[in-house]
Short mmCIF file of C-alpha atoms in Angstrom, two decimals:
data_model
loop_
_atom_site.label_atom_id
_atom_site.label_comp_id
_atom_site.label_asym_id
_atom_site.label_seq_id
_atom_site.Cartn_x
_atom_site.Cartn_y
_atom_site.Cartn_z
CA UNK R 1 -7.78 -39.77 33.94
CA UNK R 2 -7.05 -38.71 30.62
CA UNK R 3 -5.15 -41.61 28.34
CA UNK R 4 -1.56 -40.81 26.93
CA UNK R 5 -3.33 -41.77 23.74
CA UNK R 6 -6.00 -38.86 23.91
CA UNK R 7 -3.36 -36.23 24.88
CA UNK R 8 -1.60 -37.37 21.83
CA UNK R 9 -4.52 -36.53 19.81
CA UNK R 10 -5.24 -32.63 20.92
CA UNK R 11 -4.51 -30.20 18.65
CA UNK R 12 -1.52 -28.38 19.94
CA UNK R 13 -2.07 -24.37 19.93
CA UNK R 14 -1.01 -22.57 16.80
CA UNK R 15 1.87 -20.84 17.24
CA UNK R 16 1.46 -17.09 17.83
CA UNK R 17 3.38 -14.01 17.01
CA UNK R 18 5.95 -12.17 19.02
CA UNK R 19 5.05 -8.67 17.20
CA UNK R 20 2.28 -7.20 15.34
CA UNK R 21 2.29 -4.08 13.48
CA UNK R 22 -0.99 -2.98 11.64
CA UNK R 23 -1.20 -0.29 9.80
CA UNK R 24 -4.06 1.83 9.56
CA UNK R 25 -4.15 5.29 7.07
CA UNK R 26 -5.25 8.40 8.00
CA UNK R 27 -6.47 7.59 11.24
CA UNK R 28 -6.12 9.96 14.04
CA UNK R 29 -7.38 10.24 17.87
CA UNK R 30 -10.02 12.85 17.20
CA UNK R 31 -12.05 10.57 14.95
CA UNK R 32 -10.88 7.54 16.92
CA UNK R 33 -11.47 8.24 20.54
CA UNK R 34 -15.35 9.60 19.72
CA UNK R 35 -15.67 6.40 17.68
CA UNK R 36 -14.52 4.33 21.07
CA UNK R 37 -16.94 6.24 23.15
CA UNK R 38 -19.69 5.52 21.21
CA UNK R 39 -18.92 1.86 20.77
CA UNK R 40 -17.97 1.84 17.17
CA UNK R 41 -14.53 0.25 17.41
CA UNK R 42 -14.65 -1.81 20.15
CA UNK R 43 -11.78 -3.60 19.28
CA UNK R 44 -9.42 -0.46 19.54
CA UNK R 45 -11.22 0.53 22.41
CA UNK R 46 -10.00 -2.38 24.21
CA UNK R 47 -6.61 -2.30 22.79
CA UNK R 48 -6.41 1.52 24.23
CA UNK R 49 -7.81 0.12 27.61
CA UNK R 50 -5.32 -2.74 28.19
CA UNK R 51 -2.37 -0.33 26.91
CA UNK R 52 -0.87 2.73 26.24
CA UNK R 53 -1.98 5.21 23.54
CA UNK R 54 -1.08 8.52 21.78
CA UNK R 55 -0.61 11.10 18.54
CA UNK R 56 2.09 9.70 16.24
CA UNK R 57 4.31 12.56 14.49
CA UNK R 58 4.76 12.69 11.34
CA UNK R 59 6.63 13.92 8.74
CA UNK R 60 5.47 16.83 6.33
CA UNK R 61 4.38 17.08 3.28
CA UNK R 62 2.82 13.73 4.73
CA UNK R 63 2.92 11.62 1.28
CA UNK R 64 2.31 8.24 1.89
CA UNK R 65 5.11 6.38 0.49
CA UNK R 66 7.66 8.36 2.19
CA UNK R 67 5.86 8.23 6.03
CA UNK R 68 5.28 4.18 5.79
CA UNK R 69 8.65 4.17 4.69
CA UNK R 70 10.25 5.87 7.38
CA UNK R 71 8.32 4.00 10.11
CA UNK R 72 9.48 0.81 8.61
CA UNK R 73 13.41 1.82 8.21
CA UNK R 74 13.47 4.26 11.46
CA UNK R 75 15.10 6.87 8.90
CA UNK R 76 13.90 10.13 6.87
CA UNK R 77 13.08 10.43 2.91
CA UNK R 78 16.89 11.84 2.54
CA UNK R 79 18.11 8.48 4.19
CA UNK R 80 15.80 6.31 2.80
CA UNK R 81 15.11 7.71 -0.82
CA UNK R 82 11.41 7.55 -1.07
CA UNK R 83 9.01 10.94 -1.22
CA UNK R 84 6.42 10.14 -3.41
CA UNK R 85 4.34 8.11 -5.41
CA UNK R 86 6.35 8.72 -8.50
CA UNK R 87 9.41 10.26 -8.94
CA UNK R 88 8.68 13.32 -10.97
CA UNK R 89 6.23 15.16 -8.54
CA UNK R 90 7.91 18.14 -6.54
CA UNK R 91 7.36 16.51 -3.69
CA UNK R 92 11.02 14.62 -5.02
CA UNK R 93 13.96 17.27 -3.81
CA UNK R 94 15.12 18.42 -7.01
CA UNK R 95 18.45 16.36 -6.99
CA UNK R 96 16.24 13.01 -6.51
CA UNK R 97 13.29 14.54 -9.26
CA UNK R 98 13.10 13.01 -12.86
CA UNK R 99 11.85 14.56 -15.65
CA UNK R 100 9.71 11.91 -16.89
CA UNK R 101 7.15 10.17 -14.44
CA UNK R 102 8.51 6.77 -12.89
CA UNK R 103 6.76 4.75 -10.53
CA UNK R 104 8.47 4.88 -7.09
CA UNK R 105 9.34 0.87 -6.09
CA UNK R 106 10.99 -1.04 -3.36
CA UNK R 107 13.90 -0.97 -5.98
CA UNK R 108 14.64 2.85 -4.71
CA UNK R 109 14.47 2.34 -1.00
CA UNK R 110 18.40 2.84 0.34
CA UNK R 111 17.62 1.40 3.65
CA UNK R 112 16.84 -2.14 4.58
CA UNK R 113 13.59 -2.10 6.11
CA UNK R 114 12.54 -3.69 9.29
CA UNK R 115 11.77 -7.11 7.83
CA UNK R 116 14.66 -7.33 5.81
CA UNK R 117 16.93 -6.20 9.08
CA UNK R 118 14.97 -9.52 11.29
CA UNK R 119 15.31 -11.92 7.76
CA UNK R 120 19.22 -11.55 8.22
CA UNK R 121 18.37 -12.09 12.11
CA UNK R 122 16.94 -15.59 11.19
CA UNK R 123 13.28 -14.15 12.49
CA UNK R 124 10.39 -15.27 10.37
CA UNK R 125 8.41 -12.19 9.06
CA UNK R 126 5.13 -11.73 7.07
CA UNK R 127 4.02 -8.72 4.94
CA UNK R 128 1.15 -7.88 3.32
CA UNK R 129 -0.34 -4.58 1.53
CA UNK R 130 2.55 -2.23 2.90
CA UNK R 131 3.07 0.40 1.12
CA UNK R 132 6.08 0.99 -1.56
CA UNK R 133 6.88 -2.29 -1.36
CA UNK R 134 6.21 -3.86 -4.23
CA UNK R 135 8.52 -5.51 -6.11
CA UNK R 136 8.29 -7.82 -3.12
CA UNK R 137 11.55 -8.71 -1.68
CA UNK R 138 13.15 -11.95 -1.58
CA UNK R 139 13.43 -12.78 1.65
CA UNK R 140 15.19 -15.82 3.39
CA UNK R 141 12.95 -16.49 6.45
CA UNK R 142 9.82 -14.21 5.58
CA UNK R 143 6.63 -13.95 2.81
CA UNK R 144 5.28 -10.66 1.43
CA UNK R 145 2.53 -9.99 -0.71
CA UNK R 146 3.38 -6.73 -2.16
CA UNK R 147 0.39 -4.31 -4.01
CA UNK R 148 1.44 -2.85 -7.16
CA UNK R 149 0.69 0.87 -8.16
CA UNK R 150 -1.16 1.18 -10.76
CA UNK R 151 0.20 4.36 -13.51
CA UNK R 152 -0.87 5.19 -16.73
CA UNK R 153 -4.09 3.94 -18.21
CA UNK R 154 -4.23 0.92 -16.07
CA UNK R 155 -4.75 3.47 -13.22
CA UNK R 156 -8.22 2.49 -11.64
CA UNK R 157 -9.46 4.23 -8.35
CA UNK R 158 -6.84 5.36 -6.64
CA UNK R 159 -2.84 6.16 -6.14
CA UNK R 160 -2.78 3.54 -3.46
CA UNK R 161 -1.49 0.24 -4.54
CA UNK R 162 -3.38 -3.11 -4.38
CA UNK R 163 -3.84 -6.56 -5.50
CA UNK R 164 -4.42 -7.76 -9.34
CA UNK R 165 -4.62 -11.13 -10.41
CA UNK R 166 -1.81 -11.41 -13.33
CA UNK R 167 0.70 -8.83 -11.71
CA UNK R 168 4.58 -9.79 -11.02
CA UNK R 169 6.80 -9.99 -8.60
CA UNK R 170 4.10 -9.38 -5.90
CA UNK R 171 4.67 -12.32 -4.00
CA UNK R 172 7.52 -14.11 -2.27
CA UNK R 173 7.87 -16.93 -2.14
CA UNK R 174 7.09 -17.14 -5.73
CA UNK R 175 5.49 -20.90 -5.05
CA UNK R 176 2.48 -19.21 -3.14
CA UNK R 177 1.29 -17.10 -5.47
CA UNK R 178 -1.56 -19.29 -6.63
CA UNK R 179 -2.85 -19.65 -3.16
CA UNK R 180 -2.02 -15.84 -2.59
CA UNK R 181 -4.18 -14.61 -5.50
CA UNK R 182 -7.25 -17.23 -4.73
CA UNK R 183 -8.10 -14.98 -1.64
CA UNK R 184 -8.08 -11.92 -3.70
CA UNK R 185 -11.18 -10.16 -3.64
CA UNK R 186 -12.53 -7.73 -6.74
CA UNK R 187 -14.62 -4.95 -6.79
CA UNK R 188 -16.72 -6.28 -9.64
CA UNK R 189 -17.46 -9.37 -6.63
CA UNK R 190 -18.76 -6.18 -4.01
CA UNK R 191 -22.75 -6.03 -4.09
CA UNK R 192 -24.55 -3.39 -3.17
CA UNK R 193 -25.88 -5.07 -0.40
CA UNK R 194 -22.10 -5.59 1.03
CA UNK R 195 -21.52 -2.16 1.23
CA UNK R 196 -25.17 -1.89 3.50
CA UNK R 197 -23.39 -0.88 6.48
CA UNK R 198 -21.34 2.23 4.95
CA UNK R 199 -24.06 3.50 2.32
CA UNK R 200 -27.38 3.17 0.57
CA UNK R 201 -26.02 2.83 -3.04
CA UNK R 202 -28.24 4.71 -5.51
CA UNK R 203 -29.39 2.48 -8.80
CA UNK R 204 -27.55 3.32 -11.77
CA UNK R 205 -29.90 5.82 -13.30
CA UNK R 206 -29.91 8.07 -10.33
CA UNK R 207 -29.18 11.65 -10.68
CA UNK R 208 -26.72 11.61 -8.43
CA UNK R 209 -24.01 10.39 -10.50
CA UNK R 210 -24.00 13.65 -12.41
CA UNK R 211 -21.82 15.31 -9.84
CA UNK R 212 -18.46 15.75 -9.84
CA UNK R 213 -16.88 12.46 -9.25
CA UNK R 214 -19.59 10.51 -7.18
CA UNK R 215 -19.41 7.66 -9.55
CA UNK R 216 -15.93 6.94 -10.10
CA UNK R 217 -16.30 7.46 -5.58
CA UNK R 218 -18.79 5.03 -5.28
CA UNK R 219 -16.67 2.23 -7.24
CA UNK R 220 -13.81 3.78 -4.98
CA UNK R 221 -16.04 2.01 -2.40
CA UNK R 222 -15.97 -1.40 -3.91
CA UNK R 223 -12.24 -0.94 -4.42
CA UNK R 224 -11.67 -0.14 -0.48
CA UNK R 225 -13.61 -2.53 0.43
CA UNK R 226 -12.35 -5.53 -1.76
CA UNK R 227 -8.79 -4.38 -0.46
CA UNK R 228 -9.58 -4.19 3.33
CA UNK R 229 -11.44 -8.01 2.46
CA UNK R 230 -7.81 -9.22 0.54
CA UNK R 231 -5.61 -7.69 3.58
CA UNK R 232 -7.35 -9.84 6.54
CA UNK R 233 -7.89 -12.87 3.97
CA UNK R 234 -4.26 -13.15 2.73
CA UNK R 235 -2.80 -12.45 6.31
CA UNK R 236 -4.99 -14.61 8.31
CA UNK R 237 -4.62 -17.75 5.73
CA UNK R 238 -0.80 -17.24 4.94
CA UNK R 239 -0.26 -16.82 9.01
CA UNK R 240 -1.85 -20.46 9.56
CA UNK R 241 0.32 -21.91 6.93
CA UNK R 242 3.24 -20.72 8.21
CA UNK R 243 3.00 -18.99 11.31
CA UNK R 244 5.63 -15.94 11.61
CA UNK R 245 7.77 -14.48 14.41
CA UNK R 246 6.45 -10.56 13.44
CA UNK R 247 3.41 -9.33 11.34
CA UNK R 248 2.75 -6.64 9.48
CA UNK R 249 -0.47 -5.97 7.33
CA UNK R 250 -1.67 -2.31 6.37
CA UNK R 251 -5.51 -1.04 5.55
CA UNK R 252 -6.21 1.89 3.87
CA UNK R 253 -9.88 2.64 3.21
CA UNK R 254 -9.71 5.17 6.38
CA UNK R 255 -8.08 7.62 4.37
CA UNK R 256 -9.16 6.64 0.64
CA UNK R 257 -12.85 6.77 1.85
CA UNK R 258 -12.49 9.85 4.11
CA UNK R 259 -10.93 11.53 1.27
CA UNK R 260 -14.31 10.80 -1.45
CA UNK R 261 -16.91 10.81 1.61
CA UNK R 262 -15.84 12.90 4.29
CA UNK R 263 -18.16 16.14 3.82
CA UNK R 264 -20.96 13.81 3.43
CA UNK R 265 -21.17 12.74 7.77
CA UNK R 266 -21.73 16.45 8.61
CA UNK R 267 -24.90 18.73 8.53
CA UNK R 268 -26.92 19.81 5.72
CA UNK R 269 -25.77 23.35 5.66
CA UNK R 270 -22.36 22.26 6.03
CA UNK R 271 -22.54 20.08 2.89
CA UNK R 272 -24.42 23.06 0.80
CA UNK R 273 -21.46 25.45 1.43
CA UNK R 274 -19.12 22.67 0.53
CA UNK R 275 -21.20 21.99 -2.66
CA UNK R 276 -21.64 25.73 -3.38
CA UNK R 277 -17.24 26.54 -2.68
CA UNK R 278 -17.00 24.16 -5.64
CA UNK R 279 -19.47 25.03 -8.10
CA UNK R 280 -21.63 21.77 -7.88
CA UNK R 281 -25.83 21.62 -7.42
CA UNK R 282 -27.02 21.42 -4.04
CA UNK R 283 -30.66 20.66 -4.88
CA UNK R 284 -29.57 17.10 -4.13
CA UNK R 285 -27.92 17.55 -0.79
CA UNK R 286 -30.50 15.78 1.59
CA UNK R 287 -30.22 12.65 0.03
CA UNK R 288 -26.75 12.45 -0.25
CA UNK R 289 -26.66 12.90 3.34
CA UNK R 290 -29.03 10.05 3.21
CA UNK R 291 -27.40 7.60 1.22
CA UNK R 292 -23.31 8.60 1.82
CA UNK R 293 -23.29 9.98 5.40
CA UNK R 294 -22.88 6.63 7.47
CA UNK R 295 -19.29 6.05 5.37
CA UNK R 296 -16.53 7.08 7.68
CA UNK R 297 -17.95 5.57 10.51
CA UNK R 298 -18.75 2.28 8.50
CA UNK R 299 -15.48 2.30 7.58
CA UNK R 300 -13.97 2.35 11.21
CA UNK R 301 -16.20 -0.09 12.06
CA UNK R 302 -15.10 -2.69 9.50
CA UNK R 303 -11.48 -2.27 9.72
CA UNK R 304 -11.96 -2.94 13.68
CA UNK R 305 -13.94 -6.20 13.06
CA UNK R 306 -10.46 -7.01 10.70
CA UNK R 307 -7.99 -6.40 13.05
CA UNK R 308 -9.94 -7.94 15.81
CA UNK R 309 -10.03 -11.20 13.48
CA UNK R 310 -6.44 -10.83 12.55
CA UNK R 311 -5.21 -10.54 15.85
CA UNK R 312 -7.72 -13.72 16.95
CA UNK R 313 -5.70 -15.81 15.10
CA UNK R 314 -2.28 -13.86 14.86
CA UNK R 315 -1.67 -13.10 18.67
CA UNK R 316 -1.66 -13.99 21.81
CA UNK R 317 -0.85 -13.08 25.27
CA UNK R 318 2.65 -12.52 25.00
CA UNK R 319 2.07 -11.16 21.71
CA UNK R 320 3.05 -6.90 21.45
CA UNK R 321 0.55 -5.41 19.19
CA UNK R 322 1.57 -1.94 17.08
CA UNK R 323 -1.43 -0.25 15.49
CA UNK R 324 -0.23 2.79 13.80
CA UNK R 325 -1.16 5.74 11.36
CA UNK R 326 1.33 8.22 9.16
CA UNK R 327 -1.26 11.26 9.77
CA UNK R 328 -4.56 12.10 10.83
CA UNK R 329 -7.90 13.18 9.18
CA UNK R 330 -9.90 16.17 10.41
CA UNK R 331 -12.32 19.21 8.96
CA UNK R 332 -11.32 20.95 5.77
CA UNK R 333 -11.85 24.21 4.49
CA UNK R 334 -14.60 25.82 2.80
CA UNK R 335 -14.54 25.44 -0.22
CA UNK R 336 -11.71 22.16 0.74
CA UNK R 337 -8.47 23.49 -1.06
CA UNK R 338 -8.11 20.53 -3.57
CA UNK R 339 -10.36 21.22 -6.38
CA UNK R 340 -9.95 17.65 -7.17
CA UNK R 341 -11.43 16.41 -4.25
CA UNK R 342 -14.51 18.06 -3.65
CA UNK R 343 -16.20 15.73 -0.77
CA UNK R 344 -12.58 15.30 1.07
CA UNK R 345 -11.44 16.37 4.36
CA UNK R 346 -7.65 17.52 5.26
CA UNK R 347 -4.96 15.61 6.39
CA UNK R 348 -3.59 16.13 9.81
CA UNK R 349 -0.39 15.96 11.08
CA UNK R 350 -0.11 13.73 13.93
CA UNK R 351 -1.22 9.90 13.23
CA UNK R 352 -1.82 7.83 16.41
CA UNK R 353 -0.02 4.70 18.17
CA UNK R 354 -1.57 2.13 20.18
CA UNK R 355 0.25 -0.81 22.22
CA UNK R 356 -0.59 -3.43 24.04
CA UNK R 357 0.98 -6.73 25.09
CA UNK R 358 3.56 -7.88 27.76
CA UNK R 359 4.71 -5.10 29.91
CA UNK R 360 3.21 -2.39 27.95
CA UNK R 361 0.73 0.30 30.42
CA UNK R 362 -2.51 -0.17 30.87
CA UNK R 363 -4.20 3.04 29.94
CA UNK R 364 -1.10 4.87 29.68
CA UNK R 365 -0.19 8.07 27.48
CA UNK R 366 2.32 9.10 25.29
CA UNK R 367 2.84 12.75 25.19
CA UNK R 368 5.89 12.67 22.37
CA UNK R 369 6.19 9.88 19.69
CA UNK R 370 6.86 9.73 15.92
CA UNK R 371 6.84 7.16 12.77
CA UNK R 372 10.72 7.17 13.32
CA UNK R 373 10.07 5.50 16.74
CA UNK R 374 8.26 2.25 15.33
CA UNK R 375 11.08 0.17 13.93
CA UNK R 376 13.77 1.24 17.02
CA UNK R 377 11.08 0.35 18.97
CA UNK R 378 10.22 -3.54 17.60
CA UNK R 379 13.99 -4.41 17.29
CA UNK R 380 14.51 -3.40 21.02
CA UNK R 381 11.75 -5.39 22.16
CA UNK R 382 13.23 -8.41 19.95
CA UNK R 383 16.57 -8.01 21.66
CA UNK R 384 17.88 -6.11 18.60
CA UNK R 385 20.35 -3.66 17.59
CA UNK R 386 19.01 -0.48 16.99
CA UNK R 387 21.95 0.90 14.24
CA UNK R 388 23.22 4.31 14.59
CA UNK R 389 22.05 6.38 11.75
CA UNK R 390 18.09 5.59 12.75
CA UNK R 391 16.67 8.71 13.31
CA UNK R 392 13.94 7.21 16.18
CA UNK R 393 14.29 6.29 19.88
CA UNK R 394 13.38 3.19 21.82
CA UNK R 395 9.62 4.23 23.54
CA UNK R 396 10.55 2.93 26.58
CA UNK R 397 7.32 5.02 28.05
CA UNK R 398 5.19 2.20 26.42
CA UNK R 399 6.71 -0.35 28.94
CA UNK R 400 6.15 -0.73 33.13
CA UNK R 401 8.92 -0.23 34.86
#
């Protein structure tokens, strides 16, 4: 018989959430479904096994800020006020356009978004790495960690935003900010030898970094990388400190590294009319092939060991689990459209959804969904209102009868 004393002295199970919502860019079911069948992604392949699964609409001209937005508020740009990246692109309807270039903040989003909406609720959220929301908001119940864009000279890799040691108001509570930033991770700290399992990095002499790009790509590598590495670390540690009712934590490398990489996975004479559309040497085509062709599907591989560790130590059985994407990735063009992207491929229009967790289908489908549908959806599970002017329905398809 077990003592009163010993019981006393078990750990008691960590609380778990009631909803997770991860994030995943540019990821789509024609790249993910192959991936499952060939055992890449194991993690999503069980996910899609032990629930329901299908293309996520979006909404054109598919900018990032503007589609994470909308999932998050259940409303569209003209509701919501965010298109773009900055506010000068003409992406920005003319009447919301400025004529000098402004970085696009949580500061100009008109709708509350979902956390915000479950803060007033008295439900305990955490945030990390979503998009466009940085400065992070000061919340009563919840903790964000917020990536800044990066404009100007300061500008490193990419458009995205991410995490820099130094940078305000990217944290609330401000009193974790110390911890927050002490499981950042840096690109200078990415060997060559971490990136093993998505390329064979050429030494710094090699001829390969005279074309277009490849170098500034490479160190796009480290960037992705150190980002996916800060989005598990920071939501993993911050959960155990203070567990949360609802989770959400974005990734982007699967559409930063399918837009420097993405020619690279296909044949030969696929990558020499590529090479040849844009004006670049294709004497060196074989060993790029070589050395860059295992990076998409590295990349899906690592972000499915993240979320599989996240949701280890996030969820649990009565735990529903989101995964989500604002568009897809597929073949481009040759020569690809974007002269400024020379290795990418072409966004797609749908995304994809994936849910699991208490009454959700096992392997069920979903013919019709879009972004709009996320936040309607989490509130109705919580036993939320679902206001008037969102613009997305309940998916009461995801759930048994």
């Amino acid at each position: 018989m077990i003592s009163s004393v010993a019981r006393a002295q078990e750990p008691r199970p960590l609380p778990k959430a009631e909803v997770v919502v991860i994030g995943v860019d540019g990821v789509s079911l024609n790249l993910l479904l192959p991936m499952i069948e060939r055992g890449v992604t194991p993690v999503l392949g069980d996910l899609v096994k032990r629930g329901t699964v299908g293309p996520l609409a979006s909404i054109w001209p598919l900018r990032t800020p503007q589609v994470w937005t909308s999932m998050v508020t259940g409303k569209f740009p003209g509701q919501h006020g965010v298109w773009d990246h900055s506010s000068h692109t003409y992406f920005n309807p003319p009447p919301f356009r400025t004529k000098t270039k402004k970085r696009v903040t949580s500061a100009d989003r008109n709708s509350k978004a979902v956390w915000k909406l479950l803060d007033d609720k008295g439900i305990k959220t955490l945030t990390v790495g979503w998009i466009a929301t940085w400065p992070a908001e000061k919340l009563k119940h919840g903790q964000m960690v917020a990536p800044i864009e990066l404009i100007g000279d300061k500008r490193q890799t990419s458009i995205k935003p991410s995490f820099y040691l130094g940078t305000d108001e990217t944290v609330w509570p401000t009193a974790i900010k110390s911890k927050v930033e002490s499981l950042y991770s840096l690109p200078s700290k990415i060997s060559n030898k971490s990136l093993k399992s998505f390329a064979d990095i050429p030494n710094r002499k090699s001829p390969l970094y005279q074309l277009p790009k490849l170098k500034r790509y490479v160190y796009g590598l480290r960037w992705s990388l150190a980002r996916a590495k800060t989005v598990e670390a920071l939501t993993v540690n911050l959960f155990e400190e203070t567990p949360a009712d609802v989770v959400f934590s974005y990734f982007q490398c699967t559409d930063s590294l399918l837009h420097r990489f993405w020619i690279f996975q296909e044949s030969e004479e696929a990558i020499v009319q590529r090479l040849k559309g844009h004006g670049i040497s294709t004497k060196h085509v074989r060993e790029l092939k070589k050395r860059f062709g295992r990076v998409v599907e590295g990349c899906y591989r690592d972000i499915d060991q993240r979320i599989g560790r996240i949701l280890d130590k996030v969820a649990g059985s009565d735990t529903l689990v989101l995964l989500t994407s604002d568009h897809g990735f597929g073949p481009a063009d040759v020569p690809h459209e974007m002269k400024s992207e020379p290795y990418s491929g072409n966004h797609l229009e749908d995304g994809f959804l994936v849910a699991s967790g208490p009454g959700i289908k096992w392997g069920g489908k979903l013919a019709s969904t879009s972004v709009l549908d996320i936040t309607p959806t989490i509130l109705h599970f919580l036993g939320q209102p679902v206001a008037d002017d969102m613009q997305g329905n309940v998916l009461l398809d995801l759930f048994e009868a």
